[in-house]
mmCIF file of C-alpha atoms and ligand atoms in Angstrom:
data_model
loop_
_atom_site.group_PDB
_atom_site.id
_atom_site.type_symbol
_atom_site.label_atom_id
_atom_site.label_comp_id
_atom_site.label_asym_id
_atom_site.label_seq_id
_atom_site.Cartn_x
_atom_site.Cartn_y
_atom_site.Cartn_z
ATOM 1 C CA MET A 1 24.636 16.024 23.409
ATOM 2 C CA LEU A 2 22.085 17.700 20.786
ATOM 3 C CA THR A 3 20.090 14.437 19.162
ATOM 4 C CA ASP A 4 17.814 15.229 15.779
ATOM 5 C CA ASN A 5 14.100 14.755 15.959
ATOM 6 C CA TYR A 6 13.153 12.851 12.960
ATOM 7 C CA ALA A 7 9.509 12.107 12.777
ATOM 8 C CA ILE A 8 7.056 10.662 9.885
ATOM 9 C CA ASN A 9 3.518 11.723 9.342
ATOM 10 C CA VAL A 10 1.291 8.577 8.239
ATOM 11 C CA ALA A 11 -2.188 8.936 7.069
ATOM 12 C CA HIS A 12 -3.976 5.910 7.667
ATOM 13 C CA LEU A 13 -6.833 6.401 4.880
ATOM 14 C CA TYR A 14 -10.324 5.278 6.230
ATOM 15 C CA GLY A 15 -8.613 2.755 8.752
ATOM 16 C CA ASP A 16 -11.679 2.215 10.336
ATOM 17 C CA LEU A 17 -13.514 0.780 7.499
ATOM 18 C CA MET A 18 -10.716 -0.662 5.830
ATOM 19 C CA ASN A 19 -8.593 -2.629 8.108
ATOM 20 C CA THR A 20 -8.967 -6.487 6.331
ATOM 21 C CA TYR A 21 -6.832 -8.948 8.703
ATOM 22 C CA GLY A 22 -5.175 -6.214 10.321
ATOM 23 C CA ASP A 23 -3.591 -3.884 7.525
ATOM 24 C CA TYR A 24 -2.963 -1.343 10.214
ATOM 25 C CA GLY A 25 -0.068 -4.015 11.125
ATOM 26 C CA ASN A 26 1.762 -2.058 8.064
ATOM 27 C CA ILE A 27 1.887 0.949 10.401
ATOM 28 C CA ILE A 28 3.448 -1.052 13.253
ATOM 29 C CA ALA A 29 6.025 -2.858 11.307
ATOM 30 C CA LEU A 30 7.426 0.520 10.227
ATOM 31 C CA ASN A 31 7.057 2.184 13.248
ATOM 32 C CA TYR A 32 9.266 -0.857 14.566
ATOM 33 C CA TYR A 33 11.860 -0.127 12.271
ATOM 34 C CA ALA A 34 12.036 3.530 12.154
ATOM 35 C CA LYS A 35 12.385 3.262 15.957
ATOM 36 C CA GLN A 36 15.503 1.503 15.904
ATOM 37 C CA VAL A 37 17.043 4.722 13.730
ATOM 38 C CA GLY A 38 15.755 6.911 16.042
ATOM 39 C CA VAL A 39 12.706 8.018 13.997
ATOM 40 C CA THR A 40 9.100 8.741 15.361
ATOM 41 C CA VAL A 41 5.939 7.604 13.629
ATOM 42 C CA ASN A 42 2.982 9.787 14.076
ATOM 43 C CA SER A 43 -0.315 8.251 12.511
ATOM 44 C CA GLN A 44 -3.464 10.026 12.029
ATOM 45 C CA LEU A 45 -6.986 8.482 10.855
ATOM 46 C CA ILE A 46 -8.419 10.094 7.660
ATOM 47 C CA SER A 47 -11.780 8.872 7.726
ATOM 48 C CA LEU A 48 -15.446 9.698 6.333
ATOM 49 C CA ASP A 49 -15.731 13.541 6.281
ATOM 50 C CA ASP A 50 -12.108 14.310 7.216
ATOM 51 C CA ALA A 51 -9.655 16.942 5.462
ATOM 52 C CA PHE A 52 -6.957 15.428 3.791
ATOM 53 C CA ASN A 53 -3.886 17.392 2.741
ATOM 54 C CA ALA A 54 -1.127 15.830 0.751
ATOM 55 C CA ASP A 55 1.368 18.150 2.250
ATOM 56 C CA ASP A 56 0.878 17.179 6.088
ATOM 57 C CA PHE A 57 1.890 13.255 5.107
ATOM 58 C CA ASP A 58 5.135 11.356 4.585
ATOM 59 C CA PHE A 59 3.291 8.166 3.986
ATOM 60 C CA ALA A 60 -0.187 6.794 3.562
ATOM 61 C CA LEU A 61 -1.794 3.602 3.884
ATOM 62 C CA PHE A 62 -5.084 2.678 2.136
ATOM 63 C CA GLY A 63 -5.972 -1.051 3.703
ATOM 64 C CA GLY A 64 -8.288 -3.603 2.403
ATOM 65 C CA GLY A 65 -12.128 -4.044 3.117
ATOM 66 C CA GLN A 66 -14.800 -5.917 1.748
ATOM 67 C CA ASP A 67 -17.478 -4.835 -1.166
ATOM 68 C CA TYR A 68 -19.844 -2.962 1.287
ATOM 69 C CA GLU A 69 -17.021 -0.862 2.924
ATOM 70 C CA GLU A 70 -15.430 -0.001 -0.346
ATOM 71 C CA SER A 71 -18.697 0.920 -1.702
ATOM 72 C CA ILE A 72 -18.952 3.340 1.183
ATOM 73 C CA VAL A 73 -15.711 4.973 0.674
ATOM 74 C CA ALA A 74 -16.281 5.145 -2.940
ATOM 75 C CA GLN A 75 -18.771 7.777 -2.049
ATOM 76 C CA ASP A 76 -16.639 9.801 0.213
ATOM 77 C CA LEU A 77 -13.310 9.561 -1.992
ATOM 78 C CA PRO A 78 -14.106 11.855 -4.577
ATOM 79 C CA ARG A 79 -13.927 14.666 -1.988
ATOM 80 C CA ILE A 80 -10.030 14.440 -1.493
ATOM 81 C CA SER A 81 -8.972 12.322 -4.593
ATOM 82 C CA SER A 82 -7.322 15.255 -5.944
ATOM 83 C CA GLU A 83 -5.210 15.581 -2.602
ATOM 84 C CA ILE A 84 -4.604 11.849 -3.037
ATOM 85 C CA THR A 85 -3.547 11.963 -6.438
ATOM 86 C CA ARG A 86 -1.288 14.938 -5.650
ATOM 87 C CA PHE A 87 0.325 13.066 -3.026
ATOM 88 C CA ILE A 88 0.972 10.121 -5.067
ATOM 89 C CA GLU A 89 2.059 12.297 -8.222
ATOM 90 C CA ASN A 90 4.793 14.469 -5.810
ATOM 91 C CA ASP A 91 6.236 10.758 -4.909
ATOM 92 C CA GLY A 92 4.518 10.437 -1.695
ATOM 93 C CA PRO A 93 5.168 6.977 -0.839
ATOM 94 C CA MET A 94 1.858 4.699 0.023
ATOM 95 C CA VAL A 95 0.926 1.146 0.786
ATOM 96 C CA ALA A 96 -2.535 0.451 -0.801
ATOM 97 C CA VAL A 97 -3.668 -3.210 0.090
ATOM 98 C CA CYS A 98 -6.735 -5.127 -1.527
ATOM 99 C CA GLY A 99 -9.980 -2.977 -1.618
ATOM 100 C CA GLY A 100 -7.623 0.169 -1.018
ATOM 101 C CA TYR A 101 -5.584 -0.804 -4.136
ATOM 102 C CA GLN A 102 -8.528 -1.369 -6.188
ATOM 103 C CA LEU A 103 -10.085 2.089 -5.053
ATOM 104 C CA LEU A 104 -7.037 3.647 -6.139
ATOM 105 C CA GLY A 105 -7.383 2.565 -10.132
ATOM 106 C CA GLU A 106 -10.205 3.272 -12.635
ATOM 107 C CA TYR A 107 -12.803 1.288 -11.308
ATOM 108 C CA PHE A 108 -13.680 -2.016 -10.107
ATOM 109 C CA LEU A 109 -16.641 -4.678 -10.255
ATOM 110 C CA LEU A 110 -17.994 -5.712 -6.859
ATOM 111 C CA ALA A 111 -19.028 -9.573 -6.737
ATOM 112 C CA ASP A 112 -22.471 -9.071 -8.219
ATOM 113 C CA GLY A 113 -21.196 -6.877 -11.185
ATOM 114 C CA THR A 114 -22.032 -3.596 -9.805
ATOM 115 C CA LYS A 115 -19.397 -0.950 -11.395
ATOM 116 C CA ILE A 116 -17.587 1.527 -8.926
ATOM 117 C CA LYS A 117 -15.445 4.523 -9.870
ATOM 118 C CA GLY A 118 -12.447 4.319 -8.188
ATOM 119 C CA ILE A 119 -10.163 7.791 -8.003
ATOM 120 C CA GLY A 120 -8.469 7.182 -11.222
ATOM 121 C CA ALA A 121 -4.854 7.933 -9.934
ATOM 122 C CA LEU A 122 -3.385 4.909 -11.208
ATOM 123 C CA LYS A 123 -4.639 3.305 -14.431
ATOM 124 C CA HIS A 124 -5.503 -0.291 -13.438
ATOM 125 C CA TYR A 125 -8.972 -1.670 -13.339
ATOM 126 C CA THR A 126 -10.638 -4.370 -11.623
ATOM 127 C CA LEU A 127 -13.229 -7.254 -12.967
ATOM 128 C CA ASN A 128 -14.971 -9.510 -11.066
ATOM 129 C CA GLN A 129 -15.632 -13.177 -10.700
ATOM 130 C CA SER A 130 -19.054 -14.778 -10.355
ATOM 131 C CA ASP A 131 -18.043 -17.904 -8.777
ATOM 132 C CA ASN A 132 -14.714 -17.931 -7.068
ATOM 133 C CA ARG A 133 -12.506 -16.259 -4.738
ATOM 134 C CA PHE A 134 -8.388 -16.100 -4.624
ATOM 135 C CA ILE A 135 -7.791 -17.177 -1.488
ATOM 136 C CA GLY A 136 -4.140 -18.635 0.188
ATOM 137 C CA ASN A 137 -0.794 -18.137 0.673
ATOM 138 C CA ILE A 138 1.222 -16.628 -2.141
ATOM 139 C CA THR A 139 4.950 -15.601 -3.146
ATOM 140 C CA ILE A 140 6.252 -13.346 -5.604
ATOM 141 C CA LYS A 141 9.560 -12.282 -6.646
ATOM 142 C CA ASN A 142 10.079 -8.421 -7.176
ATOM 143 C CA ALA A 143 12.048 -7.917 -10.910
ATOM 144 C CA GLU A 144 14.392 -5.178 -9.899
ATOM 145 C CA THR A 145 15.716 -6.360 -6.795
ATOM 146 C CA GLY A 146 15.182 -9.926 -6.949
ATOM 147 C CA GLU A 147 13.472 -10.296 -3.422
ATOM 148 C CA GLU A 148 10.605 -12.369 -2.826
ATOM 149 C CA TYR A 149 7.657 -11.784 -0.704
ATOM 150 C CA HIS A 150 5.228 -13.964 0.836
ATOM 151 C CA GLY A 151 1.712 -13.169 1.781
ATOM 152 C CA PHE A 152 -1.898 -14.381 2.210
ATOM 153 C CA GLU A 153 -4.654 -13.116 -0.590
ATOM 154 C CA ASN A 154 -8.187 -13.349 -0.467
ATOM 155 C CA HIS A 155 -9.949 -11.453 -2.912
ATOM 156 C CA GLN A 156 -12.679 -12.141 -5.833
ATOM 157 C CA GLY A 157 -11.607 -8.982 -7.937
ATOM 158 C CA LYS A 158 -9.429 -9.551 -10.636
ATOM 159 C CA THR A 159 -7.028 -6.393 -11.416
ATOM 160 C CA PHE A 160 -5.100 -5.676 -14.626
ATOM 161 C CA LEU A 161 -2.140 -3.346 -14.839
ATOM 162 C CA SER A 162 -1.994 -0.621 -17.440
ATOM 163 C CA ASP A 163 0.885 0.282 -19.522
ATOM 164 C CA ASN A 164 2.803 2.822 -17.157
ATOM 165 C CA GLU A 165 2.278 0.496 -14.251
ATOM 166 C CA ARG A 166 4.791 -2.084 -13.154
ATOM 167 C CA ALA A 167 3.928 -5.177 -11.088
ATOM 168 C CA LEU A 168 5.270 -5.450 -7.350
ATOM 169 C CA GLY A 169 6.270 -8.839 -8.325
ATOM 170 C CA THR A 170 5.844 -11.891 -10.652
ATOM 171 C CA VAL A 171 4.051 -14.783 -8.930
ATOM 172 C CA LEU A 172 5.703 -17.920 -7.634
ATOM 173 C CA ASN A 173 2.677 -19.551 -6.219
ATOM 174 C CA GLY A 174 -0.607 -18.454 -5.949
ATOM 175 C CA ASN A 175 -2.941 -15.974 -8.022
ATOM 176 C CA GLY A 176 -1.843 -12.395 -7.815
ATOM 177 C CA ASN A 177 -3.764 -9.704 -9.596
ATOM 178 C CA ASN A 178 -5.740 -11.737 -11.984
ATOM 179 C CA GLY A 179 -4.445 -15.668 -11.750
ATOM 180 C CA THR A 180 -3.638 -15.428 -15.376
ATOM 181 C CA ASP A 181 -0.900 -12.925 -16.398
ATOM 182 C CA LYS A 182 1.422 -13.809 -13.044
ATOM 183 C CA THR A 183 1.784 -10.445 -12.127
ATOM 184 C CA GLU A 184 1.093 -9.245 -8.674
ATOM 185 C CA GLY A 185 0.294 -6.011 -7.362
ATOM 186 C CA VAL A 186 1.566 -2.697 -8.543
ATOM 187 C CA ILE A 187 4.591 -0.042 -8.346
ATOM 188 C CA TYR A 188 3.958 3.219 -9.415
ATOM 189 C CA ARG A 189 6.201 6.131 -8.404
ATOM 190 C CA ASN A 190 6.439 5.607 -4.606
ATOM 191 C CA VAL A 191 2.908 3.626 -4.651
ATOM 192 C CA TYR A 192 2.963 0.006 -3.589
ATOM 193 C CA GLY A 193 -0.420 -1.488 -4.394
ATOM 194 C CA THR A 194 -0.931 -5.103 -3.450
ATOM 195 C CA TYR A 195 -3.208 -8.011 -2.683
ATOM 196 C CA PHE A 196 -0.983 -9.288 0.131
ATOM 197 C CA HIS A 197 -2.571 -9.503 3.560
ATOM 198 C CA GLY A 198 -0.348 -10.790 6.531
ATOM 199 C CA PRO A 199 0.433 -7.640 6.940
ATOM 200 C CA ILE A 200 2.902 -7.184 4.119
ATOM 201 C CA LEU A 201 5.368 -5.226 5.786
ATOM 202 C CA THR A 202 5.221 -7.270 8.833
ATOM 203 C CA ARG A 203 5.895 -10.501 6.829
ATOM 204 C CA ASN A 204 8.526 -8.713 4.734
ATOM 205 C CA GLY A 205 11.077 -7.028 6.670
ATOM 206 C CA ASN A 206 12.909 -6.462 3.500
ATOM 207 C CA LEU A 207 10.371 -4.492 2.031
ATOM 208 C CA ALA A 208 9.670 -2.614 4.963
ATOM 209 C CA LEU A 209 12.968 -1.352 5.236
ATOM 210 C CA ARG A 210 13.055 -0.586 1.390
ATOM 211 C CA LEU A 211 10.208 1.537 1.762
ATOM 212 C CA LEU A 212 11.220 3.311 5.022
ATOM 213 C CA LYS A 213 14.503 4.583 3.191
ATOM 214 C CA ILE A 214 11.988 5.743 0.394
ATOM 215 C CA ILE A 215 10.119 8.004 3.180
ATOM 216 C CA LEU A 216 13.145 9.132 5.042
ATOM 217 C CA LEU A 217 14.995 10.115 1.948
ATOM 218 C CA ARG A 218 12.316 11.921 0.593
ATOM 219 C CA LYS A 219 11.755 13.663 4.237
ATOM 220 C CA TYR A 220 15.199 14.039 5.243
ATOM 221 C CA PRO A 221 17.596 13.926 2.101
ATOM 222 C CA ASN A 222 20.835 15.094 3.827
ATOM 223 C CA VAL A 223 20.863 12.536 6.012
ATOM 224 C CA ASP A 224 22.533 8.995 5.363
ATOM 225 C CA TRP A 225 19.812 6.943 5.516
ATOM 226 C CA GLN A 226 21.306 3.986 3.388
ATOM 227 C CA ARG A 227 23.950 3.548 6.011
ATOM 228 C CA LYS A 228 21.925 3.937 9.378
ATOM 229 C CA LEU A 229 19.253 1.352 7.770
ATOM 230 C CA ALA A 230 21.981 -0.928 6.655
ATOM 231 C CA ASN A 231 22.726 -2.251 10.123
ATOM 232 C CA ILE A 232 19.132 -3.283 10.649
ATOM 233 C CA THR A 233 17.937 -6.725 10.692
ATOM 234 C CA PRO A 234 14.606 -7.387 8.247
ATOM 235 C CA GLU A 235 12.366 -9.642 10.026
ATOM 236 C CA PHE A 236 10.215 -12.085 8.283
ATOM 237 C CA PHE A 237 7.066 -14.239 9.533
HETATM 238 N N1 LIG B 1 -13.905 -6.558 -2.126
HETATM 239 C C1 LIG B 1 -12.724 -7.069 -2.800
HETATM 240 C C2 LIG B 1 -12.220 -8.132 -3.441
HETATM 241 O O1 LIG B 1 -13.215 -9.081 -2.920
HETATM 242 C C3 LIG B 1 -11.356 -6.472 -1.950
HETATM 243 C C4 LIG B 1 -11.318 -7.760 -0.702
HETATM 244 C C5 LIG B 1 -10.409 -7.344 0.336
HETATM 245 O O2 LIG B 1 -9.914 -5.993 0.690
HETATM 246 N N2 LIG B 1 -9.743 -8.454 1.102
HETATM 247 O O3 LIG B 1 -12.161 -8.101 -4.357
#
């Protein structure tokens, strides 16, 4: 019997510098579910000076990092920012966590107030807090699905969404984007930005399966992924 060879190619953007609390686990979680529907996950690290071609990838992970790593990455990003923007505008699925989420936006302020330019692919911006961090467990509810997501946040940056961005969820417990407007994270096209570590896809199997469906339908639109994925049990931690 012939079996189809399905594979998704993952770009792990700056994974050697941006990997707070093991954000790489998001790829491990995708792999865990992908295997169950016969899909191979190939992951490639794209770091300083590496080429990035949007057409080569089906999913991108951009993890979190501290201010120092973020400033180094911000200096390298202009080289590939138009390709990252093209990936996003072509509905490329992406998870961006904390520092990675901040870097996709217009700009952010380091804890010391230094302004760092983001790539501006998304229109949010991030201000600083002089004497505080948002640290702790967080729970949100996604408005479209009613799903709840659990995670752990640790950031000083306060992010504000623009009009063409919607929140990943409404904060039930914790601080979220900025501690005031009850939003957490962002959804823009197929980009999921968040302050959640955990990592988010490991702790929230419902979101991992939702994202995997988006990735697979975009790459292999003629396969009934809805049916195949319906048999998979999401894991929660
Ligand atoms: N440096 C950023 C902040 O504190 C990002 C932190 C992170 O990625 N965990 O806001």
